[in-house]
PDB file of C-alpha atoms in Angstrom:
ATOM      1  CA  UNK Q   1       0.000   0.000   0.000  1.00  0.00           C
ATOM      2  CA  UNK Q   2       0.987   3.563  -0.680  1.00  0.00           C
ATOM      3  CA  UNK Q   3      -0.091   6.455   1.496  1.00  0.00           C
ATOM      4  CA  UNK Q   4      -0.305   9.975   0.120  1.00  0.00           C
ATOM      5  CA  UNK Q   5      -0.755  13.142   2.147  1.00  0.00           C
ATOM      6  CA  UNK Q   6      -1.359  16.491   0.497  1.00  0.00           C
ATOM      7  CA  UNK Q   7      -0.694  19.909   1.979  1.00  0.00           C
ATOM      8  CA  UNK Q   8      -0.335  23.515   0.911  1.00  0.00           C
ATOM      9  CA  UNK Q   9      -3.879  24.366  -0.055  1.00  0.00           C
ATOM     10  CA  UNK Q  10      -5.547  27.562   1.024  1.00  0.00           C
ATOM     11  CA  UNK Q  11      -7.400  30.674  -0.039  1.00  0.00           C
ATOM     12  CA  UNK Q  12      -5.808  33.186  -2.372  1.00  0.00           C
ATOM     13  CA  UNK Q  13      -6.910  36.026  -4.581  1.00  0.00           C
ATOM     14  CA  UNK Q  14      -6.895  35.735  -8.347  1.00  0.00           C
ATOM     15  CA  UNK Q  15      -3.398  36.122  -9.690  1.00  0.00           C
ATOM     16  CA  UNK Q  16      -1.827  34.602  -6.595  1.00  0.00           C
ATOM     17  CA  UNK Q  17       0.242  31.459  -6.225  1.00  0.00           C
ATOM     18  CA  UNK Q  18       0.207  28.287  -4.178  1.00  0.00           C
ATOM     19  CA  UNK Q  19       2.518  25.313  -3.956  1.00  0.00           C
ATOM     20  CA  UNK Q  20       0.920  22.008  -3.116  1.00  0.00           C
ATOM     21  CA  UNK Q  21       2.951  19.158  -1.674  1.00  0.00           C
ATOM     22  CA  UNK Q  22       2.279  15.437  -1.694  1.00  0.00           C
ATOM     23  CA  UNK Q  23       4.279  13.252   0.663  1.00  0.00           C
ATOM     24  CA  UNK Q  24       4.327   9.548  -0.164  1.00  0.00           C
ATOM     25  CA  UNK Q  25       4.999   6.739   2.264  1.00  0.00           C
ATOM     26  CA  UNK Q  26       4.434   3.039   2.697  1.00  0.00           C
ATOM     27  CA  UNK Q  27       5.497   0.757  -0.150  1.00  0.00           C
ATOM     28  CA  UNK Q  28       6.509   3.733  -2.259  1.00  0.00           C
ATOM     29  CA  UNK Q  29       9.592   3.900  -4.415  1.00  0.00           C
ATOM     30  CA  UNK Q  30      10.744   5.348  -7.692  1.00  0.00           C
ATOM     31  CA  UNK Q  31       8.699   2.922  -9.756  1.00  0.00           C
ATOM     32  CA  UNK Q  32       5.579   5.051  -9.542  1.00  0.00           C
ATOM     33  CA  UNK Q  33       3.926   7.684 -11.661  1.00  0.00           C
ATOM     34  CA  UNK Q  34       2.559  10.569  -9.641  1.00  0.00           C
ATOM     35  CA  UNK Q  35      -0.310  12.800 -10.562  1.00  0.00           C
ATOM     36  CA  UNK Q  36      -2.329  15.749  -9.384  1.00  0.00           C
ATOM     37  CA  UNK Q  37      -6.058  15.851  -9.948  1.00  0.00           C
ATOM     38  CA  UNK Q  38      -8.797  18.234  -8.921  1.00  0.00           C
ATOM     39  CA  UNK Q  39     -12.522  18.219  -8.443  1.00  0.00           C
ATOM     40  CA  UNK Q  40     -14.733  21.257  -8.240  1.00  0.00           C
ATOM     41  CA  UNK Q  41     -18.244  21.074  -6.776  1.00  0.00           C
ATOM     42  CA  UNK Q  42     -20.638  19.551  -9.255  1.00  0.00           C
ATOM     43  CA  UNK Q  43     -17.882  18.597 -11.680  1.00  0.00           C
ATOM     44  CA  UNK Q  44     -15.999  15.439 -12.470  1.00  0.00           C
ATOM     45  CA  UNK Q  45     -12.497  14.881 -11.213  1.00  0.00           C
ATOM     46  CA  UNK Q  46      -9.955  15.963 -13.822  1.00  0.00           C
ATOM     47  CA  UNK Q  47      -6.263  15.488 -14.322  1.00  0.00           C
ATOM     48  CA  UNK Q  48      -3.980  18.449 -13.711  1.00  0.00           C
ATOM     49  CA  UNK Q  49      -0.388  17.197 -13.995  1.00  0.00           C
ATOM     50  CA  UNK Q  50       1.734  14.038 -13.890  1.00  0.00           C
ATOM     51  CA  UNK Q  51       5.393  13.151 -13.396  1.00  0.00           C
ATOM     52  CA  UNK Q  52       7.713  10.190 -13.006  1.00  0.00           C
ATOM     53  CA  UNK Q  53       8.566   9.683  -9.334  1.00  0.00           C
ATOM     54  CA  UNK Q  54      12.276   9.162 -10.054  1.00  0.00           C
ATOM     55  CA  UNK Q  55      12.540  12.354 -12.041  1.00  0.00           C
ATOM     56  CA  UNK Q  56      15.084  10.924 -14.460  1.00  0.00           C
ATOM     57  CA  UNK Q  57      12.621  10.509 -17.295  1.00  0.00           C
ATOM     58  CA  UNK Q  58      12.104  14.252 -17.429  1.00  0.00           C
ATOM     59  CA  UNK Q  59       8.731  13.983 -19.082  1.00  0.00           C
ATOM     60  CA  UNK Q  60       5.723  15.561 -17.466  1.00  0.00           C
ATOM     61  CA  UNK Q  61       2.167  16.262 -18.470  1.00  0.00           C
ATOM     62  CA  UNK Q  62       0.237  19.425 -17.732  1.00  0.00           C
ATOM     63  CA  UNK Q  63      -3.431  19.720 -18.599  1.00  0.00           C
ATOM     64  CA  UNK Q  64      -4.378  22.497 -21.008  1.00  0.00           C
ATOM     65  CA  UNK Q  65      -6.092  24.335 -18.153  1.00  0.00           C
ATOM     66  CA  UNK Q  66      -2.760  24.719 -16.368  1.00  0.00           C
ATOM     67  CA  UNK Q  67      -0.256  25.146 -19.175  1.00  0.00           C
ATOM     68  CA  UNK Q  68       1.892  28.196 -18.695  1.00  0.00           C
ATOM     69  CA  UNK Q  69       0.741  28.504 -15.077  1.00  0.00           C
ATOM     70  CA  UNK Q  70       1.292  25.148 -13.323  1.00  0.00           C
ATOM     71  CA  UNK Q  71       4.498  23.195 -12.852  1.00  0.00           C
ATOM     72  CA  UNK Q  72       4.962  19.729 -11.360  1.00  0.00           C
ATOM     73  CA  UNK Q  73       8.209  18.576  -9.774  1.00  0.00           C
ATOM     74  CA  UNK Q  74       9.501  15.874  -7.457  1.00  0.00           C
ATOM     75  CA  UNK Q  75      12.091  15.366  -4.736  1.00  0.00           C
ATOM     76  CA  UNK Q  76      13.300  11.770  -4.490  1.00  0.00           C
ATOM     77  CA  UNK Q  77      15.004  12.299  -1.156  1.00  0.00           C
ATOM     78  CA  UNK Q  78      11.736  13.399   0.415  1.00  0.00           C
ATOM     79  CA  UNK Q  79       9.366  11.143  -1.579  1.00  0.00           C
ATOM     80  CA  UNK Q  80       7.458  14.308  -2.304  1.00  0.00           C
ATOM     81  CA  UNK Q  81       5.801  15.708  -5.391  1.00  0.00           C
ATOM     82  CA  UNK Q  82       4.950  19.368  -5.775  1.00  0.00           C
ATOM     83  CA  UNK Q  83       2.446  21.325  -7.825  1.00  0.00           C
ATOM     84  CA  UNK Q  84       3.380  24.976  -8.234  1.00  0.00           C
ATOM     85  CA  UNK Q  85       0.376  26.998  -9.302  1.00  0.00           C
ATOM     86  CA  UNK Q  86       0.821  30.571 -10.466  1.00  0.00           C
ATOM     87  CA  UNK Q  87      -1.600  33.137 -11.853  1.00  0.00           C
ATOM     88  CA  UNK Q  88      -4.468  31.380 -10.164  1.00  0.00           C
ATOM     89  CA  UNK Q  89      -7.991  31.967 -11.393  1.00  0.00           C
ATOM     90  CA  UNK Q  90     -11.368  31.502  -9.698  1.00  0.00           C
ATOM     91  CA  UNK Q  91     -11.898  28.568 -12.060  1.00  0.00           C
ATOM     92  CA  UNK Q  92      -9.005  26.781 -10.339  1.00  0.00           C
ATOM     93  CA  UNK Q  93     -11.052  26.510  -7.155  1.00  0.00           C
ATOM     94  CA  UNK Q  94     -11.324  22.824  -6.317  1.00  0.00           C
ATOM     95  CA  UNK Q  95     -10.202  20.043  -4.042  1.00  0.00           C
ATOM     96  CA  UNK Q  96      -6.774  18.956  -5.259  1.00  0.00           C
ATOM     97  CA  UNK Q  97      -5.742  15.344  -4.917  1.00  0.00           C
ATOM     98  CA  UNK Q  98      -2.437  13.587  -5.250  1.00  0.00           C
ATOM     99  CA  UNK Q  99      -2.442  10.121  -6.786  1.00  0.00           C
ATOM    100  CA  UNK Q 100       0.006   7.376  -7.685  1.00  0.00           C
ATOM    101  CA  UNK Q 101       0.208   4.326  -9.908  1.00  0.00           C
ATOM    102  CA  UNK Q 102       2.866   1.767 -10.748  1.00  0.00           C
ATOM    103  CA  UNK Q 103       4.723   2.683 -13.898  1.00  0.00           C
ATOM    104  CA  UNK Q 104       3.871   0.709 -17.007  1.00  0.00           C
ATOM    105  CA  UNK Q 105       5.258   3.297 -19.412  1.00  0.00           C
ATOM    106  CA  UNK Q 106       5.932   7.051 -19.565  1.00  0.00           C
ATOM    107  CA  UNK Q 107       4.213   8.970 -16.786  1.00  0.00           C
ATOM    108  CA  UNK Q 108       2.120  11.176 -19.015  1.00  0.00           C
ATOM    109  CA  UNK Q 109      -1.385   9.940 -18.313  1.00  0.00           C
ATOM    110  CA  UNK Q 110      -3.914  12.309 -16.749  1.00  0.00           C
ATOM    111  CA  UNK Q 111      -6.649   9.678 -16.822  1.00  0.00           C
ATOM    112  CA  UNK Q 112      -8.053   9.495 -13.314  1.00  0.00           C
ATOM    113  CA  UNK Q 113      -8.892   5.757 -13.258  1.00  0.00           C
ATOM    114  CA  UNK Q 114      -5.252   4.922 -14.007  1.00  0.00           C
ATOM    115  CA  UNK Q 115      -4.237   6.060 -10.534  1.00  0.00           C
ATOM    116  CA  UNK Q 116      -5.449   3.675  -7.816  1.00  0.00           C
ATOM    117  CA  UNK Q 117      -3.648   5.303  -4.874  1.00  0.00           C
ATOM    118  CA  UNK Q 118      -5.090   8.651  -3.816  1.00  0.00           C
ATOM    119  CA  UNK Q 119      -4.734  11.090  -0.955  1.00  0.00           C
ATOM    120  CA  UNK Q 120      -7.482  12.853   0.963  1.00  0.00           C
ATOM    121  CA  UNK Q 121      -7.043  16.127  -0.870  1.00  0.00           C
ATOM    122  CA  UNK Q 122      -6.296  19.746  -0.060  1.00  0.00           C
ATOM    123  CA  UNK Q 123      -8.705  22.585  -0.781  1.00  0.00           C
ATOM    124  CA  UNK Q 124      -7.733  25.464  -3.050  1.00  0.00           C
ATOM    125  CA  UNK Q 125     -10.018  28.484  -3.168  1.00  0.00           C
ATOM    126  CA  UNK Q 126      -9.350  31.395  -5.491  1.00  0.00           C
ATOM    127  CA  UNK Q 127     -11.388  34.553  -5.077  1.00  0.00           C
ATOM    128  CA  UNK Q 128     -11.847  37.276  -7.672  1.00  0.00           C
TER     129      UNK Q 128
END
């Protein structure tokens, strides 16, 4: 089992920034893909970003909604993945979840069902 704990959410005004963290523990190693997802009230959960947990692959995915504003990164030593969100908009308001899945190829999928391990989420609220 893999445990994931998110942190860093909060309330900001439009144009502000937040950095979310996801700390992994349990049977976690560098053979996982890591992803960030979000779910706004009344909407389906959607992929935001993904990255290889070992960082050596270098490939990441960022959803169109976050391109140019969001960056995903990882720290092997801390088993932690980060989501840096800049130029936040009210439309970014959602519960943000970290998720993990065993690697079967490049970590570029933002398909929610591909990630069986999920954290409890951290709330991000952006006001206009």
